[in-house]
N, CA and C of each residue as an Amber inpcrd file, in Angstrom:
protein
   759
 178.9980000 128.2930000  93.0230000 177.5870000 128.7070000  93.0460000
 177.4540000 129.9170000  93.9640000 176.6960000 130.8760000  93.5600000
 176.5010000 132.0650000  94.3900000 175.5380000 131.7460000  95.5150000
 175.5570000 132.5810000  96.5290000 174.6320000 132.4050000  97.6470000
 173.1910000 132.4590000  97.1860000 172.8650000 133.3820000  96.2830000
 171.4830000 133.5130000  95.7930000 171.0730000 132.2590000  95.0290000
 172.0120000 131.7250000  94.2000000 171.6750000 130.5120000  93.4420000
 171.4140000 129.3410000  94.3500000 172.2000000 129.2070000  95.4510000
 171.9770000 128.1100000  96.3830000 170.6240000 128.1990000  97.0550000
 170.2170000 129.4220000  97.4360000 168.9050000 129.6200000  98.0750000
 167.7840000 129.2110000  97.1350000 167.8750000 129.6260000  95.8440000
 166.8350000 129.2920000  94.8790000 166.7550000 127.7870000  94.6510000
 167.9300000 127.0990000  94.6290000 167.9240000 125.6650000  94.4190000
 167.2730000 124.9430000  95.5810000 167.5950000 125.3630000  96.8210000
 166.9700000 124.7470000  97.9950000 165.4710000 124.9590000  98.0140000
 165.0380000 126.1400000  97.6200000 163.6010000 126.4260000  97.6140000
 162.8860000 125.5470000  96.6010000 163.5290000 125.3400000  95.4420000
 162.9050000 124.5170000  94.4130000 162.7800000 123.0750000  94.8830000
 163.8170000 122.5730000  95.5840000 163.7660000 121.1950000  96.0730000
 162.7100000 121.0130000  97.1530000 162.4900000 122.0590000  97.9700000
 161.5350000 121.9480000  99.0800000 160.0980000 122.1150000  98.6320000
 159.8580000 122.7310000  97.4750000 158.4730000 122.9920000  97.0420000
 157.7730000 121.6780000  96.7300000 156.5370000 121.4790000  97.2090000
 155.8140000 120.2310000  96.9430000 155.4870000 120.1060000  95.4670000
 155.5350000 118.8640000  94.9740000 155.1820000 118.6270000  93.5700000
 153.6890000 118.8470000  93.3960000 153.2860000 119.3740000  92.2510000
 151.8460000 119.5660000  92.0280000 151.1180000 118.2390000  92.0410000
 149.9220000 118.2460000  92.6520000 149.1320000 117.0190000  92.7410000
 148.6820000 116.5930000  91.3520000 148.7170000 115.2890000  91.0690000
 148.2720000 114.8460000  89.7480000 146.7940000 115.1590000  89.5600000
 146.4610000 115.5170000  88.3510000 145.0620000 115.8420000  88.0610000
 144.2140000 114.5900000  88.1490000 143.0880000 114.6750000  88.8670000
 142.1780000 113.5420000  88.9820000 141.3110000 113.4230000  87.7480000
 140.5520000 112.3410000  87.6560000 139.6660000 112.1820000  86.5110000
 138.5810000 113.2430000  86.5440000 138.1420000 113.7080000  85.3970000
 137.1010000 114.7280000  85.3850000 135.8190000 114.2130000  86.0150000
 135.1640000 115.1010000  86.7500000 133.9100000 114.6980000  87.3960000
 132.9040000 114.3090000  86.3270000 132.2920000 113.1470000  86.5430000
 131.3150000 112.6960000  85.5530000 129.9470000 113.2530000  85.8960000
 129.2660000 113.7490000  84.8980000 127.9300000 114.3010000  85.1180000
 126.9310000 113.1650000  85.2980000 125.9200000 113.4160000  86.0860000
 124.8690000 112.4170000  86.2600000 124.2060000 112.1490000  84.9180000
 123.8960000 110.8820000  84.6350000 123.3000000 110.5790000  83.3410000
 121.9590000 111.2680000  83.1720000 121.7160000 111.7430000  81.9910000
 120.4430000 112.3850000  81.6900000 119.5450000 111.3780000  80.9930000
 118.4030000 111.1280000  81.5800000 117.4650000 110.1980000  80.9910000
 116.5420000 110.9450000  80.0370000 116.4380000 110.4360000  78.8490000
 115.5640000 111.0580000  77.8660000 114.2500000 110.2930000  77.8140000
 113.1740000 111.0430000  77.7840000 111.8710000 110.4040000  77.6890000
 111.7780000 109.6640000  76.3610000 111.3990000 108.3870000  76.3850000
 111.3530000 107.6300000  75.1400000 110.3610000 108.2380000  74.1560000
 110.7990000 108.3900000  72.9280000 109.9220000 108.9300000  71.8940000
 108.8720000 107.8860000  71.5300000 107.6960000 108.3220000  71.1400000
 106.6800000 107.3560000  70.7060000 107.2090000 106.4710000  69.5770000
 106.8770000 105.2160000  69.6340000 107.2970000 104.2600000  68.6150000
 106.1580000 104.0380000  67.6360000 106.3200000 104.4130000  66.3960000
 105.2420000 104.1870000  65.4210000 104.8830000 102.7070000  65.3450000
 103.6030000 102.4290000  65.4040000 103.1590000 101.0480000  65.3050000
 103.5730000 100.1830000  66.4740000 103.6540000 100.7640000  67.6790000
 104.0060000  99.9880000  68.8680000 103.0990000  98.7610000  68.9770000
 103.6880000  97.6380000  69.3260000 102.9680000  96.3640000  69.4430000
 102.3310000  95.9490000  68.1210000 102.8190000  96.5280000  67.0150000
 102.2260000  96.2330000  65.7190000 100.8580000  96.8490000  65.5260000
 100.5510000  97.8870000  66.3100000  99.2160000  98.4990000  66.2800000
  99.3300000 100.0130000  66.1230000  99.0930000 100.5490000  64.9180000
  99.1750000 101.9980000  64.7220000  98.2060000 102.7870000  65.5990000
  97.1660000 102.1380000  66.0980000  96.2070000 102.8290000  66.9630000
  96.8400000 103.2600000  68.2780000  98.0190000 102.7100000  68.6070000
  98.6950000 103.0940000  69.8520000  99.6140000 104.2940000  69.6780000
  99.7270000 104.8260000  68.4740000 100.6830000 105.9110000  68.2360000
 100.4290000 107.1140000  69.1300000  99.1650000 107.4230000  69.4080000
  98.8610000 108.5710000  70.2690000  98.4290000 108.1450000  71.6700000
  98.6780000 106.8880000  72.0290000  98.2920000 106.3850000  73.3500000
  99.5120000 106.0990000  74.2210000 100.7120000 106.3700000  73.6930000
 101.9280000 106.0510000  74.4250000 102.2450000 107.1250000  75.4640000
 102.7380000 106.6840000  76.6160000 103.0510000 107.5950000  77.7200000
 104.4150000 107.2500000  78.2920000 104.9950000 108.1840000  79.0110000
 106.2280000 107.9600000  79.7760000 106.0780000 108.7020000  81.0960000
 106.6010000 108.1210000  82.1660000 106.4380000 108.7210000  83.4910000
 107.6080000 108.3480000  84.3820000 107.8590000 109.1370000  85.4460000
 108.9930000 108.8400000  86.3360000 108.7930000 107.5130000  87.0480000
 109.8600000 106.7230000  87.0790000 109.8280000 105.4720000  87.8140000
 110.6050000 105.5940000  89.1100000 110.8040000 104.4790000  89.7830000
 111.5960000 104.5030000  91.0030000 113.0750000 104.5960000  90.6900000
 113.8610000 105.1440000  91.5990000 115.3210000 105.1790000  91.4980000
 115.8100000 105.8980000  90.2470000 115.1540000 106.9880000  89.8680000
 115.6380000 107.7900000  88.7620000 115.3680000 107.2260000  87.3880000
 114.4850000 106.2630000  87.2840000 114.1730000 105.6800000  85.9870000
 113.0590000 106.4450000  85.2940000 112.8940000 106.1580000  84.0130000
 111.7130000 106.5730000  83.2750000 111.0490000 105.3120000  82.7560000
 109.7620000 105.2320000  82.8980000 109.0280000 104.0620000  82.4350000
 108.1100000 104.4490000  81.2850000 107.9720000 103.5550000  80.3390000
 107.1270000 103.7920000  79.1770000 105.9670000 102.8120000  79.1800000
 104.8890000 103.2130000  78.5460000 103.7360000 102.3330000  78.4490000
 102.7170000 102.9150000  77.5030000 101.5040000 102.4070000  77.6020000
 100.3940000 102.9830000  76.8360000  99.1680000 103.0590000  77.7310000
  98.3230000 104.0180000  77.4340000  97.1450000 104.3050000  78.2540000
  95.9150000 104.2840000  77.3520000  94.9790000 103.3990000  77.6600000
  93.7840000 103.2290000  76.8460000  92.5280000 103.5250000  77.6440000
  91.4780000 103.9310000  76.9550000  90.1580000 104.0230000  77.5480000
  89.9700000 105.1640000  78.5160000  88.8260000 105.1480000  79.1450000
  88.4570000 106.1670000  80.1390000  87.4870000 105.5160000  81.1120000
  87.5060000 105.9950000  82.3330000  86.6130000 105.4300000  83.3380000
  87.0720000 105.7840000  84.7270000  86.2750000 105.3800000  85.7090000
  86.5840000 105.6910000  87.0980000  87.6080000 104.7450000  87.7040000
  87.8830000 103.6370000  87.0360000  88.8310000 102.6480000  87.5470000
  89.9330000 102.4480000  86.5220000  91.1870000 102.5020000  86.9830000
  92.3250000 102.2240000  86.1070000  92.9040000 100.8590000  86.4470000
  93.0690000 100.0340000  85.4270000  93.7670000  98.7650000  85.5680000
  95.2410000  99.0050000  85.2410000  96.1300000  98.7520000  86.1780000
  97.5730000  98.8930000  85.9690000  98.1380000  97.4970000  85.7490000
  98.7260000  97.2710000  84.5700000  99.1080000  95.9300000  84.1440000
 100.6290000  95.7870000  84.0810000 101.1630000  94.8260000  84.8210000
 102.6070000  94.5690000  84.8800000 102.9220000  93.2780000  84.1440000
 103.8640000  93.3040000  83.1830000 104.1160000  92.1250000  82.3490000
 104.9980000  91.0780000  83.0030000 104.9780000  89.8980000  82.3890000
 105.8340000  88.8070000  82.8510000 107.2280000  88.9500000  82.2680000
 108.1510000  88.0830000  82.6960000 109.5310000  88.1380000  82.2310000
 109.5960000  87.9120000  80.7230000 110.5630000  88.5890000  80.0900000
 110.7650000  88.5030000  78.6390000 109.5590000  89.0010000  77.8590000
 108.7940000  89.8980000  78.4690000 107.6220000  90.4680000  77.8010000
 107.5050000  91.9390000  78.1840000 106.7080000  92.6630000  77.4320000
 106.4560000  94.0800000  77.6940000 104.9600000  94.2990000  77.8670000
 104.5750000  95.5620000  77.9640000 103.1590000  95.8730000  78.0440000
 102.3670000  95.3740000  76.8500000 103.0560000  95.1300000  75.7430000
 102.3690000  94.6100000  74.5480000 101.7200000  93.2610000  74.8180000
 102.2610000  92.5020000  75.7630000 101.7100000  91.1760000  76.0510000
 100.2840000  91.2530000  76.5940000  99.8890000  92.4130000  77.0840000
  98.5440000  92.6070000  77.6250000  97.5680000  93.1740000  76.5920000
  98.0400000  93.5060000  75.3910000  97.2780000  94.3950000  74.5140000
  95.8680000  93.9090000  74.2120000  95.7030000  92.6560000  73.8230000
  94.3680000  92.1790000  73.4520000  93.4080000  92.3120000  74.6320000
  93.8440000  91.8910000  75.8170000  92.9830000  91.9800000  76.9960000
  92.7670000  93.4360000  77.3970000  93.8170000  94.2520000  77.2850000
  93.7120000  95.6740000  77.6380000  92.6920000  96.3790000  76.7480000
  92.7150000  96.0920000  75.4580000  91.7550000  96.7250000  74.5480000
  90.3260000  96.3020000  74.8700000  90.1540000  95.0460000  75.2330000
  88.8230000  94.5860000  75.6150000  88.3260000  95.2800000  76.8650000
  89.2010000  95.4680000  77.8420000  88.7840000  96.1240000  79.0820000
  88.5400000  97.6230000  78.8660000  89.3240000  98.2400000  77.9910000
  89.0740000  99.6510000  77.6750000  87.7090000  99.8080000  77.0180000
  87.3520000  98.8840000  76.1370000  86.0410000  98.9340000  75.4840000
  84.9170000  98.6940000  76.4840000  85.2300000  97.9960000  77.5810000
  84.2180000  97.7050000  78.6010000  84.0690000  98.8250000  79.6180000
  84.8440000  99.9080000  79.4750000  84.6650000 101.0570000  80.3490000
  85.7540000 101.2750000  81.3820000  86.8340000 100.5200000  81.2840000
  87.9570000 100.7380000  82.1930000  89.0030000 101.6310000  81.5220000
  89.7780000 102.2970000  82.3500000  90.9910000 102.9600000  81.8920000
  92.1200000 101.9700000  82.1380000  93.0340000 101.8110000  81.1800000
  94.0400000 100.7570000  81.2830000  95.4300000 101.3310000  81.0280000
  96.3390000 101.0950000  81.9740000  97.7410000 101.4810000  81.8300000
  98.5890000 100.2180000  81.8440000  99.2240000  99.9110000  80.7190000
 100.1780000  98.8030000  80.6490000 101.5680000  99.4070000  80.4720000
 102.5530000  98.9270000  81.2040000 103.8790000  99.5450000  81.1620000
 104.9700000  98.5050000  80.9650000 106.1660000  98.9830000  80.5940000
 107.3610000  98.1520000  80.4610000 108.2390000  98.3710000  81.6890000
 108.7270000  97.3060000  82.2790000 109.6280000  97.4350000  83.4150000
 110.9220000  98.1520000  83.0110000 111.5940000  98.7150000  83.9970000
 112.8670000  99.4100000  83.8050000 113.8350000  98.5580000  82.9870000
 114.3710000  99.1550000  81.9090000 115.3560000  98.4690000  81.0860000
 114.7690000  97.5070000  80.0840000 113.4390000  97.4920000  79.9400000
 112.7880000  96.5740000  79.0170000 111.8750000  97.3560000  78.0810000
 111.6630000  96.8250000  76.8900000 110.7860000  97.5000000  75.9430000
 111.2550000  98.9180000  75.6670000 110.3670000  99.8970000  75.8500000
 110.6960000 101.2930000  75.6060000 111.2240000 101.9970000  76.8550000
 111.2830000 101.3120000  77.9740000 111.7550000 101.9340000  79.2170000
 113.2790000 101.8640000  79.2830000 113.9780000 103.0240000  79.2570000
 115.4440000 102.9850000  79.3050000 115.9370000 102.4690000  80.6540000
 117.1270000 101.8740000  80.6390000 117.6870000 101.3400000  81.8840000
 118.3990000 102.4330000  82.6510000 118.1180000 102.4770000  83.9410000
 118.8450000 103.3510000  84.8580000 119.2390000 102.4700000  86.0420000
 119.0930000 102.9710000  87.2530000 119.3140000 102.1420000  88.4280000
 118.3780000 100.9400000  88.3510000 118.8950000  99.7830000  88.6890000
 118.0630000  98.5890000  88.5280000 116.8430000  98.5970000  89.4490000
 116.9840000  99.0370000  90.6870000 115.8520000  99.0780000  91.6000000
 115.1920000  97.7150000  91.7390000 113.8880000  97.7190000  91.9730000
 113.1080000  96.4930000  92.0880000 111.8500000  96.6220000  91.2480000
 111.3250000  95.4950000  90.8320000 110.0940000  95.5150000  90.0630000
 108.9490000  96.1600000  90.8140000 108.8950000  95.9620000  92.1180000
 107.8050000  96.5530000  92.9050000 107.8760000  98.0730000  92.8940000
 109.0920000  98.6420000  92.7680000 109.2200000 100.0990000  92.6690000
 108.5790000 100.6050000  91.3860000 108.7370000  99.8470000  90.3040000
 108.1410000 100.2470000  89.0360000 106.6140000 100.1990000  89.1110000
 106.0790000  99.1820000  89.7750000 104.6240000  99.0990000  89.9360000
 104.1160000 100.2750000  90.7610000 104.8190000 100.5920000  91.8420000
 104.4300000 101.7290000  92.6830000 104.4210000 103.0190000  91.8760000
 105.4400000 103.2100000  91.0140000 105.5000000 104.4060000  90.1760000
 104.3530000 104.4470000  89.1760000 103.9880000 103.3040000  88.6280000
 102.8750000 103.2560000  87.6830000 101.5600000 103.6240000  88.3600000
 101.3760000 103.1870000  89.5940000 100.1740000 103.5570000  90.3430000
 100.1450000 105.0570000  90.6110000 101.3000000 105.6190000  90.9840000
 101.3660000 107.0630000  91.2230000 100.9980000 107.8320000  89.9630000
 101.4870000 107.3820000  88.8150000 101.1420000 108.0360000  87.5530000
  99.6530000 107.9050000  87.2620000  99.1020000 106.7210000  87.4630000
  97.6750000 106.5180000  87.2080000  96.8300000 107.4320000  88.0850000
  97.2260000 107.5990000  89.3300000  96.4520000 108.4470000  90.2370000
  96.6270000 109.9280000  89.9000000  97.8400000 110.3210000  89.5400000
  98.0780000 111.7120000  89.1560000  97.3220000 112.0620000  87.8860000
  97.2190000 111.0870000  86.9940000  96.5550000 111.3190000  85.7170000
  95.0420000 111.2720000  85.8240000  94.5270000 111.1190000  87.0370000
  93.0950000 111.3170000  87.2040000  92.2760000 110.1620000  87.7150000
  92.8990000 109.0710000  88.1450000  92.1170000 107.9430000  88.6330000
  92.4360000 107.6580000  90.0840000  91.4250000 107.7790000  90.9390000
  91.6390000 107.4740000  92.3400000  91.5410000 105.9900000  92.6380000
  90.7530000 105.2480000  91.8350000  90.5690000 103.8170000  92.0690000
  91.4430000 103.0420000  91.0910000  92.3400000 102.2660000  91.6290000
  93.3100000 101.5390000  90.8170000  93.2490000 100.0600000  91.1720000
  93.1660000  99.2340000  90.1480000  93.2660000  97.7850000  90.2960000
  94.5850000  97.3450000  89.6820000  95.3740000  96.5870000  90.4250000
  96.6640000  96.1040000  89.9340000  96.5300000  94.6780000  89.4180000
  97.1070000  94.4170000  88.2660000  97.1510000  93.0510000  87.7350000
  98.5540000  92.7740000  87.2370000  99.1050000  91.6410000  87.6250000
 100.4480000  91.2800000  87.1990000 100.4830000  89.8560000  86.6990000
 101.3750000  89.6120000  85.7360000 101.5530000  88.2750000  85.1840000
 102.9180000  87.7420000  85.5970000 102.9450000  86.5680000  86.2000000
 104.1790000  85.8950000  86.6030000 105.0590000  86.8400000  87.4370000
 106.2950000  87.1800000  86.9810000 107.1400000  88.0580000  87.8160000
 106.4640000  89.4000000  88.0400000 105.6200000  89.8530000  87.0940000
 104.8640000  91.0820000  87.2850000 103.8670000  90.9610000  88.4200000
 103.3630000  89.7430000  88.6340000 102.4470000  89.5200000  89.7560000
 103.1880000  89.6040000  91.0860000 104.3990000  89.0450000  91.1300000
 105.2050000  89.1540000  92.3520000 105.4270000  90.6190000  92.7200000
 105.8600000  91.4090000  91.7440000 106.0950000  92.8370000  91.9780000
 104.8110000  93.5550000  92.3740000 103.7080000  93.1680000  91.7560000
 102.4220000  93.8110000  92.0210000 101.9430000  93.5290000  93.4390000
 102.0580000  92.2950000  93.8790000 101.6230000  91.9450000  95.2330000
 102.4460000  92.6820000  96.2870000 103.7540000  92.7960000  96.0540000
 104.6240000  93.4940000  97.0130000 104.2710000  94.9790000  97.0540000
 104.0940000  95.5850000  95.8880000 103.7240000  97.0000000  95.8500000
 102.3750000  97.2290000  96.5220000 101.4190000  96.3550000  96.2560000
 100.0740000  96.5200000  96.8190000 100.0910000  96.4760000  98.3410000
 100.9910000  95.6730000  98.9010000 101.0430000  95.5310000 100.3610000
 101.5570000  96.7840000 101.0480000 102.2560000  97.6650000 100.3220000
 102.8180000  98.8570000 100.9670000 102.2000000 100.1580000 100.4690000
 101.3050000 100.1010000  99.4730000 100.7070000 101.3160000  98.9480000
  99.7910000 101.9690000  99.9780000  99.8390000 103.2780000 100.0340000
  98.9740000 104.0440000 100.9390000  98.4480000 105.2650000 100.1760000
  97.1680000 105.3040000  99.8190000  96.1420000 104.3060000 100.1210000
  96.3300000 103.0390000  99.3030000  95.7600000 101.9350000  99.7850000
  95.9150000 100.6750000  99.0590000  95.1230000 100.6970000  97.7570000
  95.4340000  99.8020000  96.8360000  94.6560000  99.7190000  95.6080000
  93.2500000  99.1950000  95.8850000  92.3850000  99.3500000  94.8890000
  91.0230000  98.8250000  95.0380000  91.0250000  97.3060000  95.0470000
  91.9680000  96.6910000  94.3290000  92.0540000  95.2340000  94.2720000
  93.3460000  94.8470000  93.5780000  93.6830000  93.5530000  93.6790000
  94.9060000  93.0150000  93.0900000  94.5970000  91.6830000  92.4180000
  95.1980000  91.4610000  91.2360000  95.0490000  90.1910000  90.5190000
  96.4380000  89.6450000  90.2280000  96.6630000  88.4010000  90.6170000
  97.9310000  87.7170000  90.3520000  97.6770000  86.5720000  89.3880000
  98.3210000  86.6320000  88.2150000  98.2470000  85.5430000  87.2410000
  99.5800000  84.7900000  87.2610000  99.5770000  83.5850000  87.7790000
 100.7710000  82.7320000  87.8070000 101.9370000  83.3930000  88.5370000
 101.6710000  84.1040000  89.6040000 102.7440000  84.7850000  90.3290000
 103.5850000  83.8220000  91.1500000 104.9170000  83.8680000  91.0230000
 105.7720000  83.0890000  91.9260000 105.8500000  83.7460000  93.3010000
 106.0950000  82.9570000  94.3220000 106.2050000  83.5240000  95.6600000
 107.4040000  84.4230000  95.8250000 108.4820000  84.1230000  95.0960000
 109.7150000  84.9090000  95.1730000 110.2590000  85.1050000  93.7690000
 110.8080000  86.3070000  93.5290000 111.4220000  86.5720000  92.2220000
 112.4240000  87.7060000  92.3610000 113.6260000  87.5080000  91.8370000
 114.6650000  88.5450000  91.7520000 114.8880000  89.2580000  93.0850000
 114.9560000  88.4730000  94.1500000 115.2660000  89.0480000  95.4500000
 114.0930000  89.6860000  96.1680000 112.8870000  89.5700000  95.6140000
 111.6910000  90.0940000  96.2830000 110.7480000  88.9420000  96.6140000
 110.0840000  89.0240000  97.7520000 109.2210000  87.9380000  98.1980000
 107.7690000  88.3980000  98.3240000 106.9320000  87.9280000  97.4110000
 105.4950000  88.1900000  97.5300000 104.9090000  87.3870000  98.6860000
 105.4430000  86.1840000  98.9030000 104.9300000  85.3560000  99.9920000
 105.1050000  86.0470000 101.3400000 106.2030000  86.7890000 101.4970000
 106.4170000  87.5330000 102.7440000 105.5600000  88.7860000 102.8170000
 105.1380000  89.3060000 101.6610000 104.3900000  90.5660000 101.6370000
 102.8840000  90.3810000 101.7950000 102.3410000  89.2730000 101.2770000
 100.8730000  89.1650000 101.2200000 100.1780000  89.1530000 102.5830000
 100.8210000  88.7590000 103.6920000 100.1240000  88.8880000 104.9760000
  99.7780000  90.3340000 105.3260000 100.4070000  91.2980000 104.6310000
 100.1220000  92.7150000 104.9050000  99.0610000  93.2890000 103.9640000
  98.5600000  92.4950000 103.0400000  97.5680000  93.0010000 102.0900000
  96.2620000  93.3560000 102.7990000  95.6900000  94.4840000 102.4080000
  94.3750000  94.8680000 102.9190000  93.3520000  94.9520000 101.8020000
  93.7930000  94.9160000 100.5480000  92.8890000  94.9890000  99.4010000
  92.4120000  93.5880000  99.0210000  91.2500000  93.4810000  98.3820000
  90.8260000  92.1830000  97.8470000  91.8530000  91.6780000  96.8370000
  92.0880000  90.3730000  96.8280000  93.1010000  89.8230000  95.9330000
  92.6040000  88.5140000  95.3290000  92.9000000  88.3360000  94.0450000
  92.5720000  87.1020000  93.3250000  93.8610000  86.4670000  92.8350000
  94.0600000  85.1950000  93.1680000  95.1880000  84.4210000  92.6750000
  94.6730000  83.4400000  91.6280000  95.2720000  83.4740000  90.4320000
  94.8830000  82.5670000  89.3530000  96.1240000  81.8180000  88.8820000
  96.0060000  80.5130000  88.7110000  97.0980000  79.7160000  88.1590000
  96.5040000  78.4470000  87.5750000  97.2240000  77.8580000  86.6260000
  96.7940000  76.6000000  86.0090000  97.3860000  75.4300000  86.7740000
  96.5910000  74.4000000  86.9590000  97.0480000  73.2480000  87.7450000
  98.2250000  72.5420000  87.0710000  98.2630000  72.5860000  85.7270000
  99.3830000  71.9730000  85.0190000 100.6520000  72.8050000  85.0690000
 100.5450000  74.0380000  85.5090000 101.7010000  74.9270000  85.7070000
 102.0640000  74.7860000  87.1780000 102.5130000  73.5970000  87.5490000
 102.4280000  73.1130000  88.9230000 103.1180000  73.9860000  89.9620000
 104.3440000  74.4620000  89.6790000 105.0510000  75.2660000  90.6770000
 104.2920000  76.5550000  90.9620000 103.6350000  77.1180000  89.9520000
 102.9170000  78.3790000  90.1270000 101.5520000  78.1470000  90.7780000
 100.9550000  76.9870000  90.5310000  99.7290000  76.6420000  91.2420000
 100.0140000  76.4650000  92.7300000 101.1410000  75.8300000  93.0380000
 101.5360000  75.6670000  94.4380000 101.7970000  77.0190000  95.0930000
 102.4550000  77.9320000  94.3620000 102.7210000  79.2690000  94.8930000
 101.4230000  80.0260000  95.1190000 100.4700000  79.9010000  94.1930000
  99.1840000  80.5840000  94.3500000  98.4660000  80.1000000  95.6060000
  98.4850000  78.7990000  95.8300000  97.8440000  78.2480000  97.0300000
  98.5360000  78.7490000  98.2910000  99.8670000  78.7710000  98.2810000
 100.6140000  79.2200000  99.4670000 100.3400000  80.6840000  99.7650000
 100.2920000  81.5240000  98.7240000 100.0410000  82.9510000  98.9570000
  98.6030000  83.1920000  99.3750000  97.6780000  82.4370000  98.7960000
  96.2740000  82.5280000  99.2360000  96.1730000  82.1830000 100.7240000
  96.8230000  81.1080000 101.1350000  96.7730000  80.6950000 102.5420000
  97.3810000  81.7460000 103.4700000  98.3710000  82.4880000 102.9690000
  99.0530000  83.4870000 103.7940000  98.3580000  84.8470000 103.7950000
  97.3470000  85.0150000 102.9530000  96.6560000  86.2980000 102.8360000
  95.5380000  86.3840000 103.8700000  95.4640000  87.4630000 104.6310000
  94.4380000  87.5560000 105.6720000  93.0750000  87.9700000 105.1100000
  92.0570000  87.7900000 105.9220000  90.7340000  88.3140000 105.5900000
  89.9120000  87.4070000 104.6940000  88.6960000  87.8760000 104.4360000
  87.7400000  87.0980000 103.6570000  87.6620000  87.5410000 102.2090000
  88.4300000  88.5740000 101.8390000  88.3060000  89.1080000 100.4840000
  89.3770000  88.5530000  99.5520000  89.9050000  87.4030000  99.8700000
  90.8780000  86.7220000  99.0200000  90.1600000  85.6370000  98.2200000
  90.5970000  85.4200000  97.0050000  89.9990000  84.3890000  96.1680000
  91.1090000  83.6230000  95.4640000  90.8390000  82.3520000  95.1900000
  91.8000000  81.4860000  94.5150000  91.0900000  80.7630000  93.3860000
  91.6590000  80.8380000  92.1870000  91.1170000  80.1240000  91.0300000
  92.2190000  79.2770000  90.4300000  92.1870000  77.9860000  90.7150000
  93.1080000  77.0390000  90.0960000  92.3610000  76.4020000  88.9340000
  92.8160000  76.7040000  87.7180000  92.0810000  76.3110000  86.5150000
  92.8120000  75.1640000  85.8230000  92.1030000  74.3920000  84.9850000
  92.7700000  73.2870000  84.2820000  93.7670000  73.7890000  83.2410000
  94.6030000  72.8770000  82.7460000  95.5560000  73.2310000  81.7020000
  96.8980000  73.6390000  82.2510000  97.7140000  74.2240000  81.3640000
  99.0680000  74.6130000  81.7630000  99.4440000  76.0030000  81.2630000
  98.4580000  76.8410000  80.9510000  98.7460000  78.2070000  80.5030000
  99.4190000  78.9950000  81.6190000 100.1800000  80.0120000  81.2180000
 100.9610000  80.7750000  82.1940000 100.7950000  82.2770000  81.9500000
 100.6950000  83.0420000  83.0350000 100.6850000  84.5070000  82.9440000
  99.5560000  85.0300000  82.0770000  99.8770000  85.9860000  81.2070000
  98.8430000  86.5840000  80.3500000  98.2260000  85.5610000  79.4150000
  98.9220000  84.4500000  79.1840000  98.3410000  83.3960000  78.3570000
  97.0260000  82.8900000  78.9010000  96.8250000  82.9850000  80.2110000
  95.5620000  82.5590000  80.8230000  94.3760000  83.3590000  80.2950000
  94.6320000  84.5830000  79.8300000  93.5510000  85.4560000  79.3570000
  93.5820000  85.6850000  77.8570000  94.6800000  85.3000000  77.2050000
  94.8280000  85.6940000  75.8000000  95.0050000  84.5410000  74.8220000
  95.2380000  83.3360000  75.3120000  95.4190000  82.1780000  74.4370000
  94.2030000  81.2710000  74.5920000  93.6090000  80.8960000  73.4870000
  92.4480000  80.0150000  73.5380000  92.9290000  78.5750000  73.7110000
  92.7880000  78.0660000  74.9170000  93.2390000  76.7120000  75.2360000
  92.5430000  76.2840000  76.5280000  92.8680000  75.0890000  76.9690000
  92.2750000  74.5960000  78.2110000  92.5890000  75.5490000  79.3610000
  91.5640000  75.9530000  80.0870000  91.7290000  76.8340000  81.2350000
  91.4420000  78.2930000  80.9500000  91.4480000  78.7060000  79.6690000
  91.2320000  80.1210000  79.3450000  89.8610000  80.5930000  79.8080000
  88.8310000  79.8190000  79.5030000  87.4660000  80.2260000  79.8560000
  87.3170000  80.3720000  81.3610000  87.8780000  79.4290000  82.1170000
  87.7590000  79.4810000  83.5740000  88.5390000  80.6580000  84.1570000
  89.7360000  80.9070000  83.6310000  90.5330000  82.0280000  84.1330000
  89.8660000  83.3570000  83.8070000  89.3700000  83.4920000  82.5840000
  88.7080000  84.7330000  82.1820000  87.4680000  84.9830000  83.0270000
  86.7000000  83.9330000  83.2670000  85.4910000  84.0820000  84.0880000
  85.8540000  84.4980000  85.5090000  86.8810000  83.9020000  86.0750000
  87.2840000  84.2380000  87.4450000  87.7030000  85.7020000  87.5470000
  88.4820000  86.1780000  86.5610000  88.9330000  87.5720000  86.5810000
  87.7700000  88.5210000  86.3710000  86.9020000  88.2360000  85.4070000
  85.7590000  89.1140000  85.1380000  84.8120000  89.1720000  86.3260000
  84.5480000  88.0360000  86.9510000  83.6620000  88.0220000  88.1230000
  84.2760000  88.8260000  89.2650000  85.5710000  88.6740000  89.4400000
  86.2690000  89.4080000  90.5060000  86.1960000  90.9150000  90.2560000
  86.4400000  91.3220000  89.0340000  86.3750000  92.7490000  88.7150000
  84.9720000  93.3110000  88.9290000  83.9740000  92.5330000  88.5870000
  82.5830000  93.0040000  88.7740000  82.2660000  93.2040000  90.2560000
  82.8090000  92.3790000  91.1080000  82.4700000  92.4860000  92.5350000
  83.1770000  93.6510000  93.2160000  84.3190000  94.0840000  92.6780000
  85.0850000  95.1260000  93.3960000  85.2570000  96.4130000  92.6190000
  84.9960000  96.3990000  91.3170000  85.2470000  97.6070000  90.5210000
  84.1080000  97.8760000  89.5490000
């Protein structure tokens, strides 16, 4: 071997091996605003009432917006349901002069899934959208797990909502505690539950007891209806629940 060849061989052995190529950088997911769904909730009248807005943690939330007025009702659905579960009651309230925003939680209905976040983040985002879209006075209403999220959001909103309605809200759901949040509530609040829906009636009583001030109300109605069923199903307890909610809305909104 020549001297030059030996030098080249030593240099080749000493040269560091090229680093293996890493995986290509993944781009952040792009969320697409959900396109309007023809005949949403089986109602073609909603075709031009559908909305989408930024949610918490990079999500997009979908819903529908009905009516016009100085007060917006923001409606959060119960588990295994979407904003459609509120439709009959929402249409009635829109006809009565309220503006109504019903939405689907992150990853449900028309709302695409992104970061899971918390239900209360979605409620907070819905309130921000309602206020940006022109309503300074907002009343929050939630059904079952939607009520838990609504109570937690209401306790931290600044400014607070005009009022809060909980229909069959559990004290705790999916790692969030409404029972821990309600001592911070400053807005008027109504808790509604059916006595035959025993665990939720007990939760309503416990949250009522933990809520400060004189502007709290509790309506324990007969029957075993749950969540939006208290306002939308004709059965024992419907009349009492509807009256309690309507009277509450008249006093504060």
